[in-house]
PDB file of C-alpha atoms in Angstrom:
ATOM      1  CA  MET A1224     192.248  78.995  51.509  1.00  0.00           C
ATOM      2  CA  VAL A1225     192.232  75.393  50.260  1.00  0.00           C
ATOM      3  CA  PHE A1226     191.740  74.116  53.806  1.00  0.00           C
ATOM      4  CA  ARG A1227     188.915  76.591  54.330  1.00  0.00           C
ATOM      5  CA  LYS A1228     187.168  75.410  51.147  1.00  0.00           C
ATOM      6  CA  PHE A1229     187.466  71.780  52.155  1.00  0.00           C
ATOM      7  CA  GLY A1230     186.318  72.711  55.651  1.00  0.00           C
ATOM      8  CA  TRP A1231     183.111  74.192  54.260  1.00  0.00           C
ATOM      9  CA  LEU A1232     182.683  71.141  52.023  1.00  0.00           C
ATOM     10  CA  MET A1233     182.961  68.776  54.992  1.00  0.00           C
ATOM     11  CA  VAL A1234     180.409  70.795  56.940  1.00  0.00           C
ATOM     12  CA  ALA A1235     178.027  70.762  53.975  1.00  0.00           C
ATOM     13  CA  LEU A1236     178.372  67.015  53.491  1.00  0.00           C
ATOM     14  CA  ALA A1237     178.033  66.114  57.162  1.00  0.00           C
ATOM     15  CA  PRO A1238     174.195  66.095  57.259  1.00  0.00           C
ATOM     16  CA  ALA A1239     174.046  63.914  54.152  1.00  0.00           C
ATOM     17  CA  VAL A1240     176.578  61.470  55.573  1.00  0.00           C
ATOM     18  CA  MET A1241     174.742  61.331  58.879  1.00  0.00           C
ATOM     19  CA  ALA A1242     171.454  60.765  57.071  1.00  0.00           C
ATOM     20  CA  GLY A1243     172.980  57.774  55.323  1.00  0.00           C
ATOM     21  CA  CYS A1244     174.163  56.214  58.589  1.00  0.00           C
ATOM     22  CA  GLY A1245     171.646  53.826  60.033  1.00  0.00           C
ATOM     23  CA  SER A1246     169.340  54.143  57.019  1.00  0.00           C
ATOM     24  CA  LYS A1247     166.355  51.808  57.176  1.00  0.00           C
ATOM     25  CA  THR A1248     167.154  50.687  53.618  1.00  0.00           C
ATOM     26  CA  GLU A1249     170.565  49.284  54.585  1.00  0.00           C
ATOM     27  CA  PRO A1250     170.977  45.482  54.745  1.00  0.00           C
ATOM     28  CA  SER A1251     171.765  45.456  58.460  1.00  0.00           C
ATOM     29  CA  LYS A1252     171.057  43.188  61.404  1.00  0.00           C
ATOM     30  CA  SER A1253     168.883  45.796  63.109  1.00  0.00           C
ATOM     31  CA  ASN A1254     166.834  46.552  59.981  1.00  0.00           C
ATOM     32  CA  PHE A1255     166.221  42.872  59.291  1.00  0.00           C
ATOM     33  CA  ALA A1256     165.332  42.318  62.954  1.00  0.00           C
ATOM     34  CA  ASN A1257     162.801  45.159  62.880  1.00  0.00           C
ATOM     35  CA  ALA A1258     161.157  43.786  59.732  1.00  0.00           C
ATOM     36  CA  ILE A1259     160.895  40.258  61.128  1.00  0.00           C
ATOM     37  CA  GLU A1260     159.583  41.516  64.469  1.00  0.00           C
ATOM     38  CA  ASP A1261     156.877  43.521  62.681  1.00  0.00           C
ATOM     39  CA  HIS A1262     155.846  40.462  60.693  1.00  0.00           C
ATOM     40  CA  LEU A1263     155.755  38.162  63.715  1.00  0.00           C
ATOM     41  CA  GLU A1264     153.735  40.704  65.651  1.00  0.00           C
ATOM     42  CA  LYS A1265     151.054  40.603  62.953  1.00  0.00           C
ATOM     43  CA  ASP A1266     151.056  36.861  62.320  1.00  0.00           C
ATOM     44  CA  GLY A1267     153.607  35.008  64.417  1.00  0.00           C
ATOM     45  CA  ARG A1268     151.864  31.656  64.462  1.00  0.00           C
ATOM     46  CA  PHE A1269     153.030  28.264  63.232  1.00  0.00           C
ATOM     47  CA  CYS A1270     150.792  26.516  60.688  1.00  0.00           C
ATOM     48  CA  VAL A1271     150.529  22.861  59.734  1.00  0.00           C
ATOM     49  CA  GLY A1272     151.202  22.091  56.085  1.00  0.00           C
ATOM     50  CA  LYS A1273     147.819  20.594  55.282  1.00  0.00           C
ATOM     51  CA  SER A1274     144.545  22.365  54.568  1.00  0.00           C
ATOM     52  CA  PHE A1275     140.976  21.136  54.190  1.00  0.00           C
ATOM     53  CA  LYS A1276     137.763  22.303  52.558  1.00  0.00           C
ATOM     54  CA  PHE A1277     135.044  22.082  55.176  1.00  0.00           C
ATOM     55  CA  PRO A1278     132.776  20.315  55.620  1.00  0.00           C
ATOM     56  CA  VAL A1279     135.014  17.314  54.922  1.00  0.00           C
ATOM     57  CA  HIS A1280     133.214  14.243  53.595  1.00  0.00           C
ATOM     58  CA  LEU A1281     134.937  10.997  54.538  1.00  0.00           C
ATOM     59  CA  GLU A1282     134.425   7.545  53.101  1.00  0.00           C
ATOM     60  CA  ASN A1283     134.320   4.503  55.327  1.00  0.00           C
ATOM     61  CA  LYS A1284     137.684   2.970  56.138  1.00  0.00           C
ATOM     62  CA  GLY A1285     139.060   0.906  53.287  1.00  0.00           C
ATOM     63  CA  THR A1286     137.640   3.055  50.477  1.00  0.00           C
ATOM     64  CA  PHE A1287     139.080   6.010  48.584  1.00  0.00           C
ATOM     65  CA  GLY A1288     139.906   9.120  50.618  1.00  0.00           C
ATOM     66  CA  GLY A1289     141.287   7.114  53.545  1.00  0.00           C
ATOM     67  CA  PRO A1290     144.313   9.266  54.514  1.00  0.00           C
ATOM     68  CA  ASP A1291     142.122  12.089  55.815  1.00  0.00           C
ATOM     69  CA  ASN A1292     140.122   9.744  58.039  1.00  0.00           C
ATOM     70  CA  GLU A1293     142.926   9.512  60.581  1.00  0.00           C
ATOM     71  CA  ARG A1294     143.653  13.232  60.383  1.00  0.00           C
ATOM     72  CA  MET A1295     140.030  14.068  61.120  1.00  0.00           C
ATOM     73  CA  GLN A1296     140.007  11.703  64.091  1.00  0.00           C
ATOM     74  CA  ILE A1297     143.073  13.454  65.493  1.00  0.00           C
ATOM     75  CA  LEU A1298     141.627  16.912  64.846  1.00  0.00           C
ATOM     76  CA  GLU A1299     138.408  15.824  66.522  1.00  0.00           C
ATOM     77  CA  LYS A1300     140.347  14.636  69.564  1.00  0.00           C
ATOM     78  CA  ALA A1301     141.991  18.085  69.657  1.00  0.00           C
ATOM     79  CA  GLY A1302     138.542  19.690  69.629  1.00  0.00           C
ATOM     80  CA  LEU A1303     139.076  21.401  66.272  1.00  0.00           C
ATOM     81  CA  VAL A1304     136.461  19.474  64.310  1.00  0.00           C
ATOM     82  CA  LYS A1305     133.309  17.493  65.043  1.00  0.00           C
ATOM     83  CA  CYS A1306     132.428  14.462  62.920  1.00  0.00           C
ATOM     84  CA  ARG A1307     129.054  12.755  62.528  1.00  0.00           C
ATOM     85  CA  ASP A1308     127.880   9.663  60.706  1.00  0.00           C
ATOM     86  CA  ALA A1309     126.450  10.205  57.234  1.00  0.00           C
ATOM     87  CA  GLY A1310     125.388   7.040  55.433  1.00  0.00           C
ATOM     88  CA  MET A1311     128.433   5.252  54.056  1.00  0.00           C
ATOM     89  CA  GLY A1312     130.842   7.699  55.648  1.00  0.00           C
ATOM     90  CA  SER A1313     130.975  10.745  57.879  1.00  0.00           C
ATOM     91  CA  ILE A1314     130.977  14.526  57.694  1.00  0.00           C
ATOM     92  CA  CYS A1315     133.430  16.626  59.711  1.00  0.00           C
ATOM     93  CA  GLU A1316     132.881  20.303  60.435  1.00  0.00           C
ATOM     94  CA  LEU A1317     134.826  23.004  62.245  1.00  0.00           C
ATOM     95  CA  THR A1318     133.984  23.641  65.885  1.00  0.00           C
ATOM     96  CA  ALA A1319     133.608  26.976  67.627  1.00  0.00           C
ATOM     97  CA  ASP A1320     136.703  26.130  69.696  1.00  0.00           C
ATOM     98  CA  SER A1321     138.769  25.897  66.513  1.00  0.00           C
ATOM     99  CA  GLU A1322     138.082  29.476  65.448  1.00  0.00           C
ATOM    100  CA  PRO A1323     141.223  31.013  67.062  1.00  0.00           C
ATOM    101  CA  PHE A1324     143.360  28.447  65.228  1.00  0.00           C
ATOM    102  CA  GLN A1325     141.816  28.721  61.762  1.00  0.00           C
ATOM    103  CA  LYS A1326     143.609  30.296  58.825  1.00  0.00           C
ATOM    104  CA  SER A1327     142.161  30.636  55.347  1.00  0.00           C
ATOM    105  CA  VAL A1328     144.314  29.369  52.470  1.00  0.00           C
ATOM    106  CA  ALA A1329     143.609  30.788  49.019  1.00  0.00           C
ATOM    107  CA  SER A1330     143.252  28.299  46.200  1.00  0.00           C
ATOM    108  CA  PRO A1331     146.045  28.651  43.596  1.00  0.00           C
ATOM    109  CA  LEU A1332     143.450  28.055  40.877  1.00  0.00           C
ATOM    110  CA  GLY A1333     141.049  30.686  42.152  1.00  0.00           C
ATOM    111  CA  GLY A1334     138.536  28.230  43.559  1.00  0.00           C
ATOM    112  CA  GLU A1335     137.091  27.930  47.036  1.00  0.00           C
ATOM    113  CA  ASP A1336     139.463  28.684  49.911  1.00  0.00           C
ATOM    114  CA  SER A1337     140.496  25.917  52.289  1.00  0.00           C
ATOM    115  CA  THR A1338     141.329  26.029  55.997  1.00  0.00           C
ATOM    116  CA  THR A1339     144.507  25.119  57.830  1.00  0.00           C
ATOM    117  CA  PHE A1340     145.326  25.302  61.539  1.00  0.00           C
ATOM    118  CA  CYS A1341     147.842  27.651  63.152  1.00  0.00           C
ATOM    119  CA  TYR A1342     148.907  27.876  66.770  1.00  0.00           C
ATOM    120  CA  GLY A1343     151.467  29.246  69.215  1.00  0.00           C
ATOM    121  CA  LYS A1344     153.170  32.611  69.293  1.00  0.00           C
ATOM    122  CA  MET A1345     156.636  33.303  67.957  1.00  0.00           C
ATOM    123  CA  ALA A1346     158.918  36.174  68.876  1.00  0.00           C
ATOM    124  CA  LEU A1347     162.301  37.016  67.376  1.00  0.00           C
ATOM    125  CA  ASP A1348     165.240  35.722  69.378  1.00  0.00           C
ATOM    126  CA  GLU A1349     168.172  36.753  67.177  1.00  0.00           C
ATOM    127  CA  VAL A1350     169.124  37.440  63.568  1.00  0.00           C
ATOM    128  CA  LYS A1351     171.946  34.978  62.890  1.00  0.00           C
ATOM    129  CA  LYS A1352     173.130  35.808  59.381  1.00  0.00           C
ATOM    130  CA  TRP A1353     171.924  36.722  55.914  1.00  0.00           C
ATOM    131  CA  GLU A1354     172.869  36.275  52.302  1.00  0.00           C
ATOM    132  CA  ALA A1355     174.016  39.361  50.441  1.00  0.00           C
ATOM    133  CA  PRO A1356     170.912  41.013  48.965  1.00  0.00           C
ATOM    134  CA  GLY A1357     170.244  39.997  45.375  1.00  0.00           C
ATOM    135  CA  GLN A1358     169.099  42.408  42.681  1.00  0.00           C
ATOM    136  CA  GLY A1359     166.326  41.142  40.416  1.00  0.00           C
ATOM    137  CA  LYS A1360     164.607  42.895  37.523  1.00  0.00           C
ATOM    138  CA  GLU A1361     161.988  44.465  39.769  1.00  0.00           C
ATOM    139  CA  VAL A1362     163.028  43.674  43.329  1.00  0.00           C
ATOM    140  CA  THR A1363     165.976  43.648  45.721  1.00  0.00           C
ATOM    141  CA  ALA A1364     165.635  40.786  48.176  1.00  0.00           C
ATOM    142  CA  ALA A1365     167.565  39.176  51.012  1.00  0.00           C
ATOM    143  CA  LYS A1366     167.426  35.754  52.656  1.00  0.00           C
ATOM    144  CA  VAL A1367     167.781  36.002  56.443  1.00  0.00           C
ATOM    145  CA  ILE A1368     168.524  33.233  58.947  1.00  0.00           C
ATOM    146  CA  TYR A1369     167.281  33.843  62.477  1.00  0.00           C
ATOM    147  CA  SER A1370     166.027  32.148  65.655  1.00  0.00           C
ATOM    148  CA  VAL A1371     162.676  32.543  67.394  1.00  0.00           C
ATOM    149  CA  LYS A1372     161.220  31.844  70.803  1.00  0.00           C
ATOM    150  CA  VAL A1373     158.061  29.740  70.742  1.00  0.00           C
ATOM    151  CA  ASP A1374     155.291  30.191  73.299  1.00  0.00           C
ATOM    152  CA  ASP A1375     151.661  29.169  73.867  1.00  0.00           C
ATOM    153  CA  VAL A1376     151.857  25.869  71.976  1.00  0.00           C
ATOM    154  CA  PRO A1377     148.649  23.978  72.872  1.00  0.00           C
ATOM    155  CA  ASP A1378     148.925  20.494  74.336  1.00  0.00           C
ATOM    156  CA  TRP A1379     147.152  18.921  71.367  1.00  0.00           C
ATOM    157  CA  ALA A1380     149.902  20.194  69.027  1.00  0.00           C
ATOM    158  CA  LYS A1381     152.495  18.304  71.098  1.00  0.00           C
ATOM    159  CA  GLU A1382     150.552  15.041  71.191  1.00  0.00           C
ATOM    160  CA  LYS A1383     152.311  12.112  69.504  1.00  0.00           C
ATOM    161  CA  HIS A1384     149.531  11.201  67.080  1.00  0.00           C
ATOM    162  CA  PHE A1385     149.049  14.826  66.045  1.00  0.00           C
ATOM    163  CA  VAL A1386     152.761  15.103  65.243  1.00  0.00           C
ATOM    164  CA  MET A1387     152.600  11.878  63.235  1.00  0.00           C
ATOM    165  CA  ALA A1388     149.643  13.142  61.215  1.00  0.00           C
ATOM    166  CA  PHE A1389     151.111  16.638  60.779  1.00  0.00           C
ATOM    167  CA  PRO A1390     154.932  16.204  60.749  1.00  0.00           C
ATOM    168  CA  GLU A1391     155.545  19.970  60.698  1.00  0.00           C
ATOM    169  CA  ALA A1392     154.325  20.095  64.301  1.00  0.00           C
ATOM    170  CA  LYS A1393     157.388  18.126  65.393  1.00  0.00           C
ATOM    171  CA  ARG A1394     159.427  21.311  65.222  1.00  0.00           C
ATOM    172  CA  THR A1395     157.434  22.974  68.016  1.00  0.00           C
ATOM    173  CA  ALA A1396     156.485  19.900  70.053  1.00  0.00           C
ATOM    174  CA  ASN A1397     159.549  19.646  72.280  1.00  0.00           C
ATOM    175  CA  THR A1398     161.350  22.980  72.186  1.00  0.00           C
ATOM    176  CA  ASP A1399     160.784  26.631  73.005  1.00  0.00           C
ATOM    177  CA  VAL A1400     163.427  27.931  70.566  1.00  0.00           C
ATOM    178  CA  LEU A1401     163.687  27.340  66.818  1.00  0.00           C
ATOM    179  CA  ASP A1402     167.259  28.045  65.816  1.00  0.00           C
ATOM    180  CA  LYS A1403     167.394  28.113  62.005  1.00  0.00           C
ATOM    181  CA  GLU A1404     164.341  29.893  60.642  1.00  0.00           C
ATOM    182  CA  VAL A1405     164.390  31.518  57.210  1.00  0.00           C
ATOM    183  CA  ALA A1406     162.739  34.749  56.112  1.00  0.00           C
ATOM    184  CA  ILE A1407     162.695  36.320  52.663  1.00  0.00           C
ATOM    185  CA  LEU A1408     162.712  40.115  52.754  1.00  0.00           C
ATOM    186  CA  LYS A1409     162.375  42.679  49.992  1.00  0.00           C
ATOM    187  CA  LEU A1410     163.524  46.280  49.883  1.00  0.00           C
ATOM    188  CA  THR A1411     160.829  48.955  49.574  1.00  0.00           C
ATOM    189  CA  SER A1412     160.851  52.744  49.721  1.00  0.00           C
ATOM    190  CA  GLU A1413     159.980  52.400  53.414  1.00  0.00           C
ATOM    191  CA  GLY A1414     162.760  49.934  54.178  1.00  0.00           C
ATOM    192  CA  TRP A1415     162.872  46.145  54.412  1.00  0.00           C
ATOM    193  CA  GLU A1416     159.733  44.055  54.795  1.00  0.00           C
ATOM    194  CA  VAL A1417     159.062  40.342  55.023  1.00  0.00           C
ATOM    195  CA  VAL A1418     157.669  38.754  51.883  1.00  0.00           C
ATOM    196  CA  GLU A1419     157.315  35.293  53.362  1.00  0.00           C
ATOM    197  CA  ILE A1420     158.447  33.006  56.158  1.00  0.00           C
ATOM    198  CA  PRO A1421     158.209  29.587  54.461  1.00  0.00           C
ATOM    199  CA  ASN A1422     158.193  27.525  57.678  1.00  0.00           C
ATOM    200  CA  MET A1423     155.217  29.478  59.024  1.00  0.00           C
ATOM    201  CA  SER A1424     153.060  29.668  55.937  1.00  0.00           C
ATOM    202  CA  PHE A1425     151.217  27.301  53.673  1.00  0.00           C
ATOM    203  CA  GLY A1426     153.502  26.608  50.757  1.00  0.00           C
ATOM    204  CA  GLY A1427     156.882  28.204  50.139  1.00  0.00           C
ATOM    205  CA  MET A1428     158.712  30.692  47.985  1.00  0.00           C
ATOM    206  CA  ASP A1429     161.645  30.124  45.638  1.00  0.00           C
ATOM    207  CA  PHE A1430     164.149  32.860  46.535  1.00  0.00           C
ATOM    208  CA  GLY A1431     165.990  32.499  43.236  1.00  0.00           C
ATOM    209  CA  ALA A1432     162.771  32.653  41.236  1.00  0.00           C
ATOM    210  CA  MET A1433     161.797  35.832  43.048  1.00  0.00           C
ATOM    211  CA  LEU A1434     164.989  37.553  41.862  1.00  0.00           C
ATOM    212  CA  ARG A1435     164.443  36.336  38.295  1.00  0.00           C
ATOM    213  CA  GLN A1436     161.086  38.121  38.078  1.00  0.00           C
TER     214      GLN A1436
END
């Protein structure tokens, strides 16, 4: 009789146990991979860490505002901007050819948005490891280390002077695999989703600060 009772109990629990196996809310390699793949499919480009408010007004060489002069020259050589003389300086504007590479960057102070440049296409290679998910006041988050394959990097993003002006581009200039990328994921009712990939976005997120919220 005891065996029969436990037998019925095991049968009753089986569906619940099976439902728990492979749950999309588990911190697993496959769940993290799916979340990162979804994110890269939507916006798997690599962005430089500098943005500009166009049109950009440049002073003549030797006056204030000099650092952007060289950047604009390099962007013009890449075909992303077009500069013209304007009195004591020049004005640089976005070109039609730059449109596929433009990304709007919101101002942290609520002012006018600026524009950065993104390129290439990244696809998940492998999830390497992850830190045990942390529980904050309002969020459960995980930090995931993974590798990606890089494709469709334009020639101008590999050019020496471009890499010097935008050091972030060095990472994609001479390789087709990035081995130690970082993604921050949060747990939702629908499973894990990427909050941010710091190396691919403008700015970065403090993982510890996120959990302290």
